[in-house]
PDB file of C-alpha atoms in Angstrom:
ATOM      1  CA  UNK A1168     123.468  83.361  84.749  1.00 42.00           C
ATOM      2  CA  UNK A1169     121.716  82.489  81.357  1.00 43.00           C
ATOM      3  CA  UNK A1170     120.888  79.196  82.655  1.00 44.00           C
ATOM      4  CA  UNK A1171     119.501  80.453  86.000  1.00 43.00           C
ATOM      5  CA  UNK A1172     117.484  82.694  83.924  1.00 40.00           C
ATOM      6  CA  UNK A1173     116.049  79.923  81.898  1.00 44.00           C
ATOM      7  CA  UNK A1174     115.343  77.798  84.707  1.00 40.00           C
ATOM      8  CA  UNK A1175     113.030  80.845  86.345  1.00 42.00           C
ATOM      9  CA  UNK A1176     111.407  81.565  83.780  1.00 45.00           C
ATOM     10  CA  UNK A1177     110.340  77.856  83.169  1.00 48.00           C
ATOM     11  CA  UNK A1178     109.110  77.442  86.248  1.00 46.00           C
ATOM     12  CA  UNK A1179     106.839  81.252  86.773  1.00 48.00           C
ATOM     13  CA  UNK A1180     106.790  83.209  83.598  1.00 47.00           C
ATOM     14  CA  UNK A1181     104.318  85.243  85.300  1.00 44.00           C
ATOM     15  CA  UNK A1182     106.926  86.810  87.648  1.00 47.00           C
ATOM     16  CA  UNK A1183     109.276  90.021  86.226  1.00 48.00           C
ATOM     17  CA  UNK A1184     113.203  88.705  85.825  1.00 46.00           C
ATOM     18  CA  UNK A1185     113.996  92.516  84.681  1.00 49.00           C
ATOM     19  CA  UNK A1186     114.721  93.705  87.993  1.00 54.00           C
ATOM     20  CA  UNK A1187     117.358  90.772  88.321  1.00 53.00           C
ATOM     21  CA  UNK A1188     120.823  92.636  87.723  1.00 58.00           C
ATOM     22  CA  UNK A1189     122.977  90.415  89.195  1.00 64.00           C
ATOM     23  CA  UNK A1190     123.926  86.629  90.084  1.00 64.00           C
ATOM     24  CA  UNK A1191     122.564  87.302  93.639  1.00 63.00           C
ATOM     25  CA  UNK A1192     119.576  88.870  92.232  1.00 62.00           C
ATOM     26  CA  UNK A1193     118.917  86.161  90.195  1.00 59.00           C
ATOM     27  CA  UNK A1194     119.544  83.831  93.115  1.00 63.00           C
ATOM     28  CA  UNK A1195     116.748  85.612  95.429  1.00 63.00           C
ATOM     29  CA  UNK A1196     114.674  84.913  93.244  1.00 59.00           C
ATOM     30  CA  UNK A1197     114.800  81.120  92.415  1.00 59.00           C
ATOM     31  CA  UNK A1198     114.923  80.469  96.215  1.00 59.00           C
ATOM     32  CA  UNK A1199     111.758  82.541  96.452  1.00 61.00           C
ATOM     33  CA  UNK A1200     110.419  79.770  93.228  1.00 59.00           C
ATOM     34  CA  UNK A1201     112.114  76.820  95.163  1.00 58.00           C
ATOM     35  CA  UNK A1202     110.365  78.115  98.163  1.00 57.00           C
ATOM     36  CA  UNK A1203     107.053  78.241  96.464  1.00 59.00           C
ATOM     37  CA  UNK A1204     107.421  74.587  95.203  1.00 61.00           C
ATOM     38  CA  UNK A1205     107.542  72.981  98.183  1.00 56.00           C
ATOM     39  CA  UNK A1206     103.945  74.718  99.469  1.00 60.00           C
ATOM     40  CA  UNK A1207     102.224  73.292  96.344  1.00 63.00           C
ATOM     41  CA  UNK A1208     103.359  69.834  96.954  1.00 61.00           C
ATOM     42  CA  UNK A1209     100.489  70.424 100.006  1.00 60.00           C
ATOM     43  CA  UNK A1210      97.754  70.600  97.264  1.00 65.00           C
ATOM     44  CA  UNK A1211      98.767  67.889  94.666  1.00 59.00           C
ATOM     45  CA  UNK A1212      99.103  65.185  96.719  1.00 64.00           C
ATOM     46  CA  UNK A1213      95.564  66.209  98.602  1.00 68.00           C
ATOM     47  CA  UNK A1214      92.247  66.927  97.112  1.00 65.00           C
ATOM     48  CA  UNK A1215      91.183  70.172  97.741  1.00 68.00           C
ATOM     49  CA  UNK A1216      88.116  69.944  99.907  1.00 70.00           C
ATOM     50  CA  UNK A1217      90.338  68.080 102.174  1.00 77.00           C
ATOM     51  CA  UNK A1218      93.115  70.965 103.038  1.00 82.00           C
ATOM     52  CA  UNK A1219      92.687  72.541 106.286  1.00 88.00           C
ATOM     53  CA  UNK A1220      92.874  76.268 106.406  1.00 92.00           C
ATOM     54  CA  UNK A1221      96.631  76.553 108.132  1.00 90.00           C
ATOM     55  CA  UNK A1222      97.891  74.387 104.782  1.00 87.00           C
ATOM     56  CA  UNK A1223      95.610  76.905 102.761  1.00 89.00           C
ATOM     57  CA  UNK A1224      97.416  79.947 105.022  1.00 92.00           C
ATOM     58  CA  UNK A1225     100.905  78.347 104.220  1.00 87.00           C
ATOM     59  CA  UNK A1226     100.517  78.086 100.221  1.00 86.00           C
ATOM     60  CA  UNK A1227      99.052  81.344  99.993  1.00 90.00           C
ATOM     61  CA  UNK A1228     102.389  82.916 102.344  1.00 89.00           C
ATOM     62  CA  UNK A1229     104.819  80.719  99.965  1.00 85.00           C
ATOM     63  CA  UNK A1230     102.888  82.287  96.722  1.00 86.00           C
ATOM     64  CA  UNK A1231     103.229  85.809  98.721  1.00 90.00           C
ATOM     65  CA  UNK A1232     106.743  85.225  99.222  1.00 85.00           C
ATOM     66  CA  UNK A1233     107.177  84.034  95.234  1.00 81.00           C
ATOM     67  CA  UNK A1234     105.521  87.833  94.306  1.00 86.00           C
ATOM     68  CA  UNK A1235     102.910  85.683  92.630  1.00 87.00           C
ATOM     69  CA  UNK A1236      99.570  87.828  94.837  1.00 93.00           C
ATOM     70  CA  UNK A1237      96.926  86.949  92.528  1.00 93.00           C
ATOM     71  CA  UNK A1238      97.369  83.027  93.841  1.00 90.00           C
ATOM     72  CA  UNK A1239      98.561  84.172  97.602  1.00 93.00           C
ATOM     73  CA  UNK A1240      95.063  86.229  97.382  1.00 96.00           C
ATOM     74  CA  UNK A1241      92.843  83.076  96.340  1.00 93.00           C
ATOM     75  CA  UNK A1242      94.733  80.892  99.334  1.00 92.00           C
ATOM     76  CA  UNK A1243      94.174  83.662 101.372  1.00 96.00           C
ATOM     77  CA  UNK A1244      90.555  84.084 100.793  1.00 96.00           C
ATOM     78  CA  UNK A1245      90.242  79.871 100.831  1.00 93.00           C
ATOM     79  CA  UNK A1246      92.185  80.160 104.323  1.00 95.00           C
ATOM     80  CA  UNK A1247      90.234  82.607 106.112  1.00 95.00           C
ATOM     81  CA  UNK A1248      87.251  81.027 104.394  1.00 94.00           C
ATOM     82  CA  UNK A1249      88.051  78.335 107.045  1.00 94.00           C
ATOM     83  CA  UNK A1250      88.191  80.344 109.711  1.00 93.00           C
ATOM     84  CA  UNK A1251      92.162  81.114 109.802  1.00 94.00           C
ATOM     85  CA  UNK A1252      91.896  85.247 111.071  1.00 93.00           C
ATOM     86  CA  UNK A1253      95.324  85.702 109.806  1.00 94.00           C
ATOM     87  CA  UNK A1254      94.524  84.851 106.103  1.00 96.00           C
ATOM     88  CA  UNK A1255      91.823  86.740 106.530  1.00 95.00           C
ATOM     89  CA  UNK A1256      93.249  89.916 107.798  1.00 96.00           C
ATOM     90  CA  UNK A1257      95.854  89.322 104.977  1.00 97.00           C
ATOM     91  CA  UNK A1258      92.839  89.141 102.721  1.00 98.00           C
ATOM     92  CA  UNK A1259      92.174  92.607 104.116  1.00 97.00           C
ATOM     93  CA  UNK A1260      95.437  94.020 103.643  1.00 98.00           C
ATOM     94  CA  UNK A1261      95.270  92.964 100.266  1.00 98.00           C
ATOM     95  CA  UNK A1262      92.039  94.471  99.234  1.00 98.00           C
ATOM     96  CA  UNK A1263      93.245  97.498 100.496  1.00 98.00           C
ATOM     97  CA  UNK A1264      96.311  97.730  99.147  1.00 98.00           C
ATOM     98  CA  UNK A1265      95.051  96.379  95.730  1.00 98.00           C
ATOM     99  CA  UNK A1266      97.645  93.867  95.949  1.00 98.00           C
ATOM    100  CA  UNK A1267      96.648  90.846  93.853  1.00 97.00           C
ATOM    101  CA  UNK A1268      92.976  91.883  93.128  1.00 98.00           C
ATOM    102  CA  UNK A1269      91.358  94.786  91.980  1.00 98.00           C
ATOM    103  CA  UNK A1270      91.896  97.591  94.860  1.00 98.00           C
ATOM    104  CA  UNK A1271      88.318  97.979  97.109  1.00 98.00           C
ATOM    105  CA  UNK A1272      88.417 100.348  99.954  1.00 98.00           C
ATOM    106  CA  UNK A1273      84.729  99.464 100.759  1.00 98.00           C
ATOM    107  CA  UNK A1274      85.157  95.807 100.809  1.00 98.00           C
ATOM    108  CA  UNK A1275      87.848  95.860 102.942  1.00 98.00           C
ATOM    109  CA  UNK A1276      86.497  98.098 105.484  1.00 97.00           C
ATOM    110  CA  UNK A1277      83.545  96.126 105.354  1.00 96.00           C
ATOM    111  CA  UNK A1278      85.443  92.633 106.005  1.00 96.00           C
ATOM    112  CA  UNK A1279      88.292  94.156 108.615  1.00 95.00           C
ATOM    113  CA  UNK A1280      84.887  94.962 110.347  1.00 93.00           C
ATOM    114  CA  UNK A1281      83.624  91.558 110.501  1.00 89.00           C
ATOM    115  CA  UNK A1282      87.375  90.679 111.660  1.00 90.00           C
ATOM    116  CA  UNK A1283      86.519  92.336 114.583  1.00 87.00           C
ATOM    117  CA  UNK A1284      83.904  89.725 115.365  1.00 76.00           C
ATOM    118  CA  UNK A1285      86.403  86.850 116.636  1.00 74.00           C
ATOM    119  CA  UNK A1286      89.581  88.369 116.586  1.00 78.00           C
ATOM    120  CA  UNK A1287      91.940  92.084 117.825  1.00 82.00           C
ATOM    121  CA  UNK A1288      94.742  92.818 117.037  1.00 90.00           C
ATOM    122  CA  UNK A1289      96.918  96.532 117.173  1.00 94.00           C
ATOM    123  CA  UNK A1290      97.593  96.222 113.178  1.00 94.00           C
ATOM    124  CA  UNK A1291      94.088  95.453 112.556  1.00 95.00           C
ATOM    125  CA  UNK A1292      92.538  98.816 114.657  1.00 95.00           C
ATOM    126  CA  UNK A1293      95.676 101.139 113.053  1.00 97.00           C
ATOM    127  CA  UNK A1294      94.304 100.084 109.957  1.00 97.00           C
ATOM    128  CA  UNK A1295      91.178 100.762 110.834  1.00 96.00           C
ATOM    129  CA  UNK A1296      92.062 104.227 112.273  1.00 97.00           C
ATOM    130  CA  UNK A1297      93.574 104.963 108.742  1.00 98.00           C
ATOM    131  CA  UNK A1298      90.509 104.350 106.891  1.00 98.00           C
ATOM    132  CA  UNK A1299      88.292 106.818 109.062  1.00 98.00           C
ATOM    133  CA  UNK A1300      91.532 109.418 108.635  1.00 98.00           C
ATOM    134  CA  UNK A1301      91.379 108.933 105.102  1.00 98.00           C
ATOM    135  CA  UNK A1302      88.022 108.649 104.293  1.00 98.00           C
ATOM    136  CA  UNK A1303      88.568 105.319 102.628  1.00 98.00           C
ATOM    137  CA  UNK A1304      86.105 102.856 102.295  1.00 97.00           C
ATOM    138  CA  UNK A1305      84.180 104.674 104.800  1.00 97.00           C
ATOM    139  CA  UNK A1306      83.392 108.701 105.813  1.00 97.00           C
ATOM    140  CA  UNK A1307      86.597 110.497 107.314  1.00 97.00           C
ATOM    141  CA  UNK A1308      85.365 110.312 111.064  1.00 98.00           C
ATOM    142  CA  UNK A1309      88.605 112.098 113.022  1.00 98.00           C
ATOM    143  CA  UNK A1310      87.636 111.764 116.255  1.00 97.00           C
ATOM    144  CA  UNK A1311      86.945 108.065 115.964  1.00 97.00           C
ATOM    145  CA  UNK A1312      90.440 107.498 114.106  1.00 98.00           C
ATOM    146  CA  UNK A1313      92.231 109.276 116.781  1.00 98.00           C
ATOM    147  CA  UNK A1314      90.899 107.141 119.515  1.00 97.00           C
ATOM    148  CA  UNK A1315      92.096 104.034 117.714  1.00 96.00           C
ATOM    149  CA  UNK A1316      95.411 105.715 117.151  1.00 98.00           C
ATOM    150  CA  UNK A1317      95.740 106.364 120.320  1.00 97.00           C
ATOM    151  CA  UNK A1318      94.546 102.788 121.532  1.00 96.00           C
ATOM    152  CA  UNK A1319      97.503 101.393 119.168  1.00 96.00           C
ATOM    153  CA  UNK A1320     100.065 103.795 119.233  1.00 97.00           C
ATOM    154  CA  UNK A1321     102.363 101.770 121.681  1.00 96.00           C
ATOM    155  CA  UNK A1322     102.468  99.560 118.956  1.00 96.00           C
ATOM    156  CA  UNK A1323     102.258 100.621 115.904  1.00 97.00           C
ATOM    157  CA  UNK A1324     104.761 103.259 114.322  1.00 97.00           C
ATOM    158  CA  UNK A1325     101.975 104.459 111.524  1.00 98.00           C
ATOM    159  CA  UNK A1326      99.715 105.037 114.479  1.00 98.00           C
ATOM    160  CA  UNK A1327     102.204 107.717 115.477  1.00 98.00           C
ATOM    161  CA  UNK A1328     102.830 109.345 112.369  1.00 98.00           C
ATOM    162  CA  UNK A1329      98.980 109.867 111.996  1.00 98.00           C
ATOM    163  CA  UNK A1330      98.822 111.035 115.613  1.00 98.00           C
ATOM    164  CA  UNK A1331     101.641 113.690 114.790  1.00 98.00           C
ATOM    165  CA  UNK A1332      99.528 115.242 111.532  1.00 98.00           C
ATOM    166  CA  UNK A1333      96.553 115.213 113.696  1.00 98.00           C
ATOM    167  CA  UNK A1334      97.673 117.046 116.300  1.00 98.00           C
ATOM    168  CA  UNK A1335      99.351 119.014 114.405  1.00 97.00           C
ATOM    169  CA  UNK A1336      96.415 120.004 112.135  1.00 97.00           C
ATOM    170  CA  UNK A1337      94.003 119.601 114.805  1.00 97.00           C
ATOM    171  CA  UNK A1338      92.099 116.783 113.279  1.00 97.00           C
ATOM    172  CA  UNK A1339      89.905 114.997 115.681  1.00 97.00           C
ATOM    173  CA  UNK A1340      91.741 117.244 118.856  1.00 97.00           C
ATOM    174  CA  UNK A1341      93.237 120.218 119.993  1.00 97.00           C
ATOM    175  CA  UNK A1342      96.168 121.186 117.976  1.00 97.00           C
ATOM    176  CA  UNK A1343      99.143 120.772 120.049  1.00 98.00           C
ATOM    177  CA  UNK A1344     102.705 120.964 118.219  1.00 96.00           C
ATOM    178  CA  UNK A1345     104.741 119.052 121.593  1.00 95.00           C
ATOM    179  CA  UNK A1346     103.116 116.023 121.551  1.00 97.00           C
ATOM    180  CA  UNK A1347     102.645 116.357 117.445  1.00 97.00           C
ATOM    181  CA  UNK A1348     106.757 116.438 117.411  1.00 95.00           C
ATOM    182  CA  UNK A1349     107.015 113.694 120.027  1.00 95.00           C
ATOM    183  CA  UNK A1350     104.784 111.370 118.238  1.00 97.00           C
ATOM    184  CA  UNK A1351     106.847 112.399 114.837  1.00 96.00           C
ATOM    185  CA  UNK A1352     109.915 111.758 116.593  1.00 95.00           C
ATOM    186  CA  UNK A1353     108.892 108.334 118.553  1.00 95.00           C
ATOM    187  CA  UNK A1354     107.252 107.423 115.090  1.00 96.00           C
ATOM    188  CA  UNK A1355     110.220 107.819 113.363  1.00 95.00           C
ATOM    189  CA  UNK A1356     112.742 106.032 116.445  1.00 94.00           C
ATOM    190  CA  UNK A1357     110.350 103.440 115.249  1.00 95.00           C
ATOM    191  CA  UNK A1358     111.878 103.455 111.547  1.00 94.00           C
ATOM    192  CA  UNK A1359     108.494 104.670 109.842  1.00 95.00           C
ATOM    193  CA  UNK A1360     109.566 105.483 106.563  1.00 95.00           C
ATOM    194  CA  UNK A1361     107.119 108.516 106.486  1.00 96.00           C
ATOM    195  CA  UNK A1362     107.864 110.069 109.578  1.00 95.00           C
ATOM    196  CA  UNK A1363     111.685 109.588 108.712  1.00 94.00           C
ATOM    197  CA  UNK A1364     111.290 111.217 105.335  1.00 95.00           C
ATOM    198  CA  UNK A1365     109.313 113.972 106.472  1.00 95.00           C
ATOM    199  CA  UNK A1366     111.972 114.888 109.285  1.00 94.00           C
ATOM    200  CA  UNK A1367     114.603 114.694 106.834  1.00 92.00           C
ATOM    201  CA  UNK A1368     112.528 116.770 104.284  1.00 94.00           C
ATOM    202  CA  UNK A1369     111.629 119.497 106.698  1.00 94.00           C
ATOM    203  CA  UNK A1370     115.053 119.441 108.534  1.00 91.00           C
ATOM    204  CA  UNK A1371     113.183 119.057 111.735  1.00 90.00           C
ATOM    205  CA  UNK A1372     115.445 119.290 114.572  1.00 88.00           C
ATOM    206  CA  UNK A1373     114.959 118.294 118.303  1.00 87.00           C
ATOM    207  CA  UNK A1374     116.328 118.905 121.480  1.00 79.00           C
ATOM    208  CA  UNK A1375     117.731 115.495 122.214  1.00 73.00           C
ATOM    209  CA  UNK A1376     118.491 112.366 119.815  1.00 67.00           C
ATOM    210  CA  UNK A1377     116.413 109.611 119.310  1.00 61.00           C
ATOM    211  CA  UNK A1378     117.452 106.405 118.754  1.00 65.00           C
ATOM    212  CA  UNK A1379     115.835 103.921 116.571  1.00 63.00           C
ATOM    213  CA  UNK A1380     113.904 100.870 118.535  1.00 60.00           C
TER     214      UNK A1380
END
């Protein structure tokens, strides 16, 4: 195990080994590290100016997948510089989430936006729909977010959980606490972690069982 340690550490210092309590843990890891090697040998043996955006989008998912998200970020932004709209939505997410770079609600509404101009997509408006329910990066505008989560909701799982507090608050429409519990309950069939802990929290009960999808 020593040895494995040594050889991680040697190879990306940057990334935590104190969450590695075991020989499997340790093993996750350096296949993450082994993983990440092999995208970078798309950049050494290549100038720069010369890498297309899906080898960009590739090194910036094997960075991702090696927890290093300050370099998935860059390849992300270099990707979607080229025109790759999944980098760039990934660009998004991580602006958002502050994952890699200094959180920016504005800047990422302001980009997932532009997204909009040459590409749709059902996580892309759910994310969207969360911003104008939470007021980030842009004024809370309910009625507008509950459009989009209803446009998505077939789709995405978060899209039902926010349906279920807003019809169950009446943001954005008619309070309504059936179709609040059966978006709750499809949400959570769905395995949203939010809609799952807040059923278990509550003890919410219903009249038949759900299975999850």
């Amino acid at each position: 195990a020593m040895l494995k340690l040594n050889y991680y550490y040697s190879v990306c210092k940057d990334n935590s080994i104190m969450s590695a309590s075991s020989d499997e843990d340790i093993d996750s890891i350096i296949i993450n590290i082994k993983y990440f090697n092999l995208g970078t040998e798309t950049i050494k043996n290549k100038c720069i100016s010369h890498v297309n955006e899906y080898e960009f989008y590739e090194l910036a998912e094997r960075y991702y997948s090696a927890k290093m998200f300050k370099n998935a970020f860059y390849f992300f932004s270099k990707a979607a510089e080229k025109g790759h709209t999944k980098a760039l939505y990934n660009r998004i997410l991580c602006l958002y989430n502050g994952t890699g770079v200094e959180q920016n609600y504005k800047e990422a509404f302001e980009e997932l936006n532009q997204f909009f101009v040459d590409s749709i997509n059902s996580k892309a408006l759910s994310l969207l729909g969360e911003m104008y329910y939470l007021g980030k990066g842009t004024q809370k505008k309910y009625e507008q977010a509950f459009k989009l989560f209803i446009e998505t909701e077939k789709f995405e799982s978060m899209s039902k959980y926010y349906l279920f507090e807003m019809y169950q608050n009446g943001y954005g429409t008619e309070k309504n606490e059936q179709k609040a519990k059966e978006f709750l309950k499809q949400s959570a069939s769905m395995k949203n972690k939010k809609a799952i802990e807040y059923i278990i929290n509550n003890n919410i009960k219903f009249d038949d069982e759900f299975k999850f999808v």
